[in-house]
Coordinates of C-alpha atoms in Angstrom, one line a residue:
M1 CA -23.0 -25.5 53.1
T2 CA -22.9 -21.8 52.5
V3 CA -20.4 -20.4 50.0
P4 CA -18.9 -17.0 51.2
A5 CA -19.8 -14.1 48.9
P6 CA -16.8 -12.8 46.9
T7 CA -15.1 -9.8 48.3
E8 CA -15.0 -6.4 46.6
A9 CA -11.4 -7.0 45.8
A10 CA -12.0 -10.3 44.2
T11 CA -14.8 -9.0 41.9
A12 CA -13.1 -5.7 40.8
P13 CA -11.2 -5.4 37.6
A14 CA -7.5 -5.8 37.7
A15 CA -6.7 -2.1 37.5
E16 CA -9.1 -1.5 40.4
R17 CA -7.8 -4.4 42.5
A18 CA -4.4 -2.7 42.7
E19 CA -6.0 0.3 44.4
L20 CA -7.8 -2.0 46.9
R21 CA -4.5 -3.4 48.3
P22 CA -3.7 -2.5 51.9
A23 CA -1.3 0.4 52.1
E24 CA 1.4 -1.7 53.8
T25 CA 1.3 -4.3 51.1
A26 CA 1.7 -1.7 48.4
E27 CA 4.6 0.0 50.2
A28 CA 6.4 -3.4 50.7
A29 CA 6.2 -4.1 47.0
E30 CA 7.9 -0.8 46.2
T31 CA 10.5 -1.0 48.9
P32 CA 14.1 -1.3 47.5
G33 CA 15.6 -4.7 48.0
T34 CA 12.4 -6.7 48.4
P35 CA 11.8 -9.7 46.2
G36 CA 8.8 -8.0 44.6
T37 CA 11.0 -5.1 43.4
E38 CA 13.7 -7.4 42.0
N39 CA 11.1 -9.4 40.0
T40 CA 9.5 -6.2 38.7
A41 CA 12.9 -4.9 37.7
K42 CA 13.8 -8.1 35.9
G43 CA 10.4 -8.0 34.2
T44 CA 10.8 -4.4 33.1
A45 CA 14.3 -5.1 31.7
A46 CA 13.0 -8.2 29.8
E47 CA 10.1 -6.2 28.4
K48 CA 12.4 -3.4 27.2
W49 CA 14.7 -6.0 25.5
L50 CA 11.7 -7.8 23.9
S51 CA 10.2 -4.5 22.7
R52 CA 13.3 -3.8 20.6
L53 CA 13.0 -7.1 18.7
P54 CA 11.4 -6.7 15.3
K55 CA 7.8 -7.9 14.7
V56 CA 8.0 -10.7 12.1
S57 CA 5.2 -11.2 9.6
G58 CA 4.7 -12.0 6.0
Y59 CA 2.6 -13.7 3.4
V60 CA 2.6 -16.0 0.4
Q61 CA 0.3 -15.4 -2.7
L62 CA -0.1 -18.1 -5.3
G63 CA -2.8 -19.2 -7.7
Y64 CA -3.9 -20.3 -11.1
E65 CA -5.2 -18.4 -14.1
F66 CA -7.0 -19.7 -17.2
G67 CA -8.0 -18.0 -20.4
D68 CA -7.7 -17.7 -24.1
K69 CA -4.4 -19.4 -24.9
L70 CA -3.5 -19.2 -21.2
S71 CA -3.3 -21.9 -18.5
S72 CA -0.8 -21.5 -15.7
F73 CA -0.1 -21.8 -12.0
F74 CA 1.7 -18.7 -10.6
I75 CA 3.5 -17.3 -7.6
K76 CA 2.5 -13.7 -7.2
R77 CA 4.4 -12.6 -4.0
V78 CA 6.4 -14.2 -1.2
R79 CA 7.1 -11.5 1.4
L80 CA 8.9 -11.4 4.7
D81 CA 8.3 -8.3 6.8
L82 CA 10.4 -7.1 9.7
A83 CA 9.3 -4.0 11.6
G84 CA 10.1 -2.5 14.9
A85 CA 11.2 0.6 16.9
I86 CA 14.7 1.8 17.8
A87 CA 13.3 4.5 20.1
P88 CA 9.8 5.6 21.0
K89 CA 9.5 7.9 18.0
L90 CA 12.0 6.2 15.6
G91 CA 10.9 3.0 13.8
Y92 CA 12.1 0.9 10.9
R93 CA 10.8 -1.6 8.4
I94 CA 12.5 -4.1 6.1
Q95 CA 10.4 -6.1 3.6
I96 CA 11.9 -8.8 1.4
E97 CA 10.4 -10.3 -1.8
F98 CA 11.4 -13.9 -2.5
A99 CA 9.4 -14.6 -5.6
S100 CA 11.8 -12.4 -7.6
P101 CA 14.4 -11.8 -4.9
K102 CA 14.8 -8.2 -3.9
I103 CA 14.4 -5.8 -1.0
V104 CA 11.1 -3.9 -1.6
D105 CA 11.0 -1.8 1.6
A106 CA 13.9 -0.7 3.8
Y107 CA 13.4 2.6 5.6
L108 CA 13.6 4.5 8.9
E109 CA 10.6 6.6 10.1
Y110 CA 10.9 9.4 12.6
K111 CA 7.6 10.7 14.1
P112 CA 8.3 13.7 16.4
L113 CA 4.8 15.2 15.7
K114 CA 1.6 14.3 14.0
Q115 CA 2.1 17.3 11.8
L116 CA 5.7 16.5 10.9
R117 CA 7.1 13.1 10.2
L118 CA 10.0 11.9 8.1
K119 CA 10.6 8.7 6.2
L120 CA 14.0 7.8 4.7
G121 CA 14.9 4.8 2.5
E122 CA 13.0 2.7 0.0
Y123 CA 9.2 2.5 0.1
K124 CA 6.0 3.3 -1.8
I125 CA 5.9 6.6 -3.6
P126 CA 3.2 8.8 -2.1
F127 CA 1.1 9.0 -5.3
S128 CA -2.6 8.0 -5.7
I129 CA -4.8 6.3 -3.1
E130 CA -4.3 2.7 -4.2
N131 CA -0.6 2.8 -4.4
T132 CA -0.2 3.3 -0.6
V133 CA -3.5 2.9 1.1
Y134 CA -4.3 -0.5 -0.4
P135 CA -1.3 -2.8 -0.1
P136 CA -1.7 -6.4 -1.5
L137 CA -3.3 -7.8 1.7
K138 CA -5.9 -5.0 1.7
F139 CA -6.5 -4.7 -2.0
E140 CA -9.7 -6.4 -3.0
L141 CA -8.8 -7.6 -6.5
I142 CA -5.8 -9.6 -7.8
E143 CA -4.4 -7.0 -10.3
Y144 CA -4.0 -3.2 -9.7
P145 CA -5.6 -0.9 -12.3
L146 CA -3.9 -0.4 -15.6
A147 CA -3.2 3.4 -15.2
L148 CA -1.4 2.7 -11.9
Q149 CA 0.6 -0.1 -13.3
R150 CA 1.7 1.7 -16.4
L151 CA 2.3 5.2 -14.9
M152 CA 3.6 4.6 -11.4
G153 CA 6.4 2.1 -11.7
F154 CA 4.7 -1.3 -11.6
D155 CA 5.2 -1.9 -15.4
D156 CA 5.8 1.7 -16.4
V157 CA 5.7 2.9 -19.9
C158 CA 9.2 4.3 -19.3
G159 CA 10.6 0.8 -18.6
L160 CA 10.6 0.8 -14.8
A161 CA 9.3 -2.3 -12.9
A162 CA 9.5 -1.1 -9.3
T163 CA 6.2 -2.1 -7.6
G164 CA 5.4 1.7 -7.2
R165 CA 8.5 2.2 -5.0
D166 CA 11.7 4.2 -5.1
M167 CA 14.5 5.4 -2.9
G168 CA 14.2 8.8 -1.3
A169 CA 13.0 10.9 1.6
T170 CA 9.4 12.1 2.4
L171 CA 8.0 14.6 4.9
Y172 CA 4.4 13.9 5.8
G173 CA 1.8 14.6 8.4
D174 CA -1.7 15.5 9.4
L175 CA -2.3 19.3 9.4
L176 CA -5.9 19.2 10.8
E177 CA -7.8 16.8 12.9
R178 CA -11.5 16.4 13.5
D179 CA -13.1 13.9 16.0
G180 CA -9.8 12.2 16.5
E181 CA -9.1 11.6 12.8
A182 CA -7.0 13.4 10.2
F183 CA -9.0 15.9 8.2
L184 CA -6.1 17.1 6.0
S185 CA -2.9 15.2 5.3
Y186 CA 0.1 16.0 3.1
D187 CA 3.1 14.1 1.6
L188 CA 6.2 15.8 0.1
G189 CA 8.9 13.5 -1.2
V190 CA 12.2 13.6 -3.2
F191 CA 13.4 10.4 -5.0
N192 CA 16.1 9.0 -7.2
G193 CA 13.5 8.2 -9.9
E194 CA 15.2 4.9 -11.0
G195 CA 13.2 2.3 -9.1
I196 CA 14.0 -0.4 -6.5
N197 CA 17.6 -0.6 -5.2
A198 CA 18.9 1.7 -7.9
R199 CA 21.2 4.6 -7.7
D200 CA 20.3 7.8 -9.5
R201 CA 21.7 7.9 -13.1
N202 CA 21.5 11.7 -13.4
L203 CA 22.0 14.7 -11.1
S204 CA 18.4 15.8 -10.8
K205 CA 15.9 14.5 -8.2
D206 CA 12.3 13.5 -8.7
L207 CA 9.6 15.2 -6.6
A208 CA 6.3 13.8 -5.4
A209 CA 3.4 15.6 -3.7
R210 CA 0.0 14.4 -2.4
L211 CA -2.7 16.2 -0.6
T212 CA -5.5 14.2 1.0
L213 CA -8.8 15.5 2.4
R214 CA -11.2 13.5 4.6
P215 CA -14.4 15.5 4.9
L216 CA -16.4 12.6 6.3
R217 CA -15.6 9.4 8.1
G218 CA -14.7 6.7 5.6
L219 CA -14.3 9.3 2.7
Q220 CA -11.1 10.6 1.3
I221 CA -10.3 12.7 -1.7
A222 CA -6.7 12.9 -2.9
A223 CA -4.7 14.9 -5.5
S224 CA -1.2 13.7 -6.5
Y225 CA 1.7 15.1 -8.6
Y226 CA 5.0 13.6 -9.7
W227 CA 7.8 15.4 -11.6
G228 CA 11.1 13.7 -12.6
E229 CA 13.8 12.9 -15.1
Y230 CA 15.0 9.4 -15.6
G231 CA 18.1 7.9 -17.2
T232 CA 21.4 9.5 -18.3
E233 CA 19.5 11.4 -21.0
Y234 CA 17.3 13.3 -18.4
L235 CA 14.1 12.0 -20.0
R236 CA 10.9 13.6 -18.8
R237 CA 8.6 11.6 -16.4
V238 CA 5.6 13.6 -15.1
R239 CA 2.5 12.1 -13.5
Y240 CA -0.6 13.7 -12.1
G241 CA -3.8 12.2 -10.7
A242 CA -6.9 12.6 -8.6
G243 CA -9.1 10.1 -6.8
I244 CA -11.9 9.6 -4.4
C245 CA -12.6 6.7 -2.1
Y246 CA -15.4 5.8 0.3
D247 CA -14.7 2.7 2.4
R248 CA -16.8 2.2 5.5
G249 CA -19.0 -0.5 6.8
R250 CA -20.3 -2.6 4.0
V251 CA -19.7 -0.2 1.2
I252 CA -16.5 0.1 -1.0
L253 CA -16.4 2.8 -3.7
R254 CA -13.2 4.0 -5.3
S255 CA -12.2 5.8 -8.5
E256 CA -9.0 7.5 -9.7
W257 CA -7.8 9.3 -12.9
I258 CA -4.1 9.2 -13.7
G259 CA -2.3 10.9 -16.6
G260 CA 1.4 11.3 -17.5
E261 CA 4.0 12.6 -19.9
T262 CA 7.0 10.3 -20.7
G263 CA 10.1 11.3 -22.6
L264 CA 11.2 8.5 -25.0
P265 CA 14.8 7.5 -25.9
A266 CA 15.9 8.8 -29.2
P267 CA 16.6 6.2 -31.9
E268 CA 20.1 6.1 -33.3
G269 CA 20.8 9.1 -35.5
V270 CA 17.7 11.0 -34.2
R271 CA 18.1 13.9 -31.8
D272 CA 14.8 13.7 -30.0
G273 CA 12.7 10.6 -29.2
G274 CA 9.5 12.5 -28.6
L275 CA 7.0 12.7 -25.8
L276 CA 4.5 10.1 -24.9
E277 CA 1.2 11.3 -23.3
S278 CA -0.9 8.7 -21.5
R279 CA -4.0 8.6 -19.4
G280 CA -6.4 6.2 -17.7
W281 CA -9.0 5.8 -15.1
Y282 CA -10.9 3.2 -13.1
A283 CA -14.0 2.8 -11.0
L284 CA -14.5 0.1 -8.4
G285 CA -17.4 -0.9 -6.3
G286 CA -17.9 -3.6 -3.7
W287 CA -20.3 -4.8 -1.0
R288 CA -19.3 -6.6 2.1
A289 CA -22.2 -9.0 2.0
T290 CA -21.0 -10.8 5.1
P291 CA -17.9 -10.3 7.4
T292 CA -16.0 -12.8 5.3
L293 CA -17.5 -12.4 1.7
T294 CA -17.2 -9.4 -0.6
P295 CA -18.3 -9.3 -4.3
L296 CA -16.7 -6.5 -6.4
V297 CA -16.8 -5.1 -9.9
R298 CA -14.3 -2.7 -11.7
Y299 CA -14.2 -0.8 -14.9
D300 CA -10.6 0.0 -15.9
T301 CA -9.3 1.7 -19.1
F302 CA -5.9 3.0 -20.2
L303 CA -4.8 4.9 -23.3
E304 CA -1.1 4.6 -23.6
D305 CA -0.7 7.2 -26.4
T306 CA -3.4 9.9 -26.4
S307 CA -2.7 10.6 -30.1
S308 CA -3.8 7.1 -31.1
D309 CA -7.0 5.4 -29.8
A310 CA -5.6 2.1 -31.1
T311 CA -3.4 2.0 -28.0
R312 CA -6.3 1.7 -25.6
Q313 CA -6.9 -1.3 -23.4
T314 CA -10.2 -1.6 -21.4
N315 CA -10.8 -4.3 -18.7
W316 CA -14.1 -5.3 -17.1
T317 CA -13.5 -7.3 -13.9
A318 CA -15.8 -9.1 -11.6
G319 CA -14.3 -10.4 -8.3
L320 CA -15.1 -12.3 -5.2
L321 CA -13.1 -12.0 -2.0
W322 CA -13.5 -14.6 0.7
Q323 CA -11.6 -14.5 3.9
P324 CA -12.9 -17.3 6.2
V325 CA -10.1 -16.8 8.8
R326 CA -7.7 -14.0 9.5
F327 CA -4.7 -15.8 8.0
L328 CA -6.3 -16.9 4.7
R329 CA -7.6 -14.8 1.8
C330 CA -9.2 -16.4 -1.3
Q331 CA -9.8 -14.3 -4.4
L332 CA -11.6 -15.2 -7.6
N333 CA -11.5 -12.8 -10.6
Y334 CA -13.0 -12.9 -14.1
T335 CA -11.6 -10.2 -16.5
Y336 CA -12.7 -9.4 -20.0
E337 CA -9.8 -7.6 -21.7
H338 CA -10.6 -5.5 -24.8
Y339 CA -7.8 -4.1 -27.0
A340 CA -8.6 -1.3 -29.5
A341 CA -5.7 -2.2 -31.8
R342 CA -6.6 -4.0 -35.0
G343 CA -5.5 -7.6 -35.0
T344 CA -5.4 -7.9 -31.3
A345 CA -8.1 -10.2 -30.0
S346 CA -10.0 -9.6 -26.8
R347 CA -9.3 -12.0 -24.0
N348 CA -11.3 -13.7 -21.2
V349 CA -9.2 -14.5 -18.1
V350 CA -10.2 -16.3 -14.9
S351 CA -7.8 -16.0 -12.0
L352 CA -7.8 -17.6 -8.6
M353 CA -5.3 -16.6 -5.9
F354 CA -4.8 -17.7 -2.3
S355 CA -2.9 -15.6 0.3
G356 CA -1.5 -17.3 3.3
I357 CA -0.6 -14.8 6.0
F358 CA 1.6 -15.3 9.0

């Protein structure tokens, strides 16, 4: 028995098969009142309705850490993320944290041009590379570097604990492009300066600025500046930093330096609480040995008070990131923590964290 050879229409890709239909068939499908048109209209309406529904995602991060006088299970983050579009150029995002219940992201984003975009609400402050470019599900280690934690609102020396976020408005965009990628980008933001879900406690507004250069594919160089006043006493909070990152193929190289000046509350009976100057830097390197396995190392040091070397903490971290499937990340970190202060013993800490993603 001879099997007939497939026709040109049967073997052509879907997009091409549409062009191979007889003219009368194509015209019939487009004629008003025909069943084909009705089904198409219903499908289009349904697609438009579905496109307005938010995309739901999230993750759970939990683990165990063991060290000198330390043995504990922990829940790091439990996030639910809702994101969608109100209109073609107007989007929104709402992200809720359940481990310590709060809204961490809630903003609108208007994108009329690549060169000019606007974000309004609560979100990550555009400062440093790691704070915005490497969120928890992209960040390779379990803990962020000390300088970022202590000077950008994670566990800030000024008392804020805001996961690097604040409420405000930011203009940003790509000024130059090369080979389809942004060569030069900018961020200009104004914020309350009081952290997550907090109204401003003074009449001044904090300013943040970042300039990012990408001279080569995978390479970015960024400079950041933050000026603000926090609290009812208008205490100074200034941050500045610079960093470089190469992340392409198997190679991960990243380093940032961050410094800051923080006004301190005055003790009772004293007019001026003084100014705390701090600085720190880190260097990270990693190698994607396989598509699922990445070993890493990081040197991380932070000097809380530049007038006293006894306030320095230095961490050496070795890590292993294993992601066997898209929806599961496994991270193993060993950290040696050294404290310059007399009487404060160094620590060895082993941490294991699992991220379940949905």
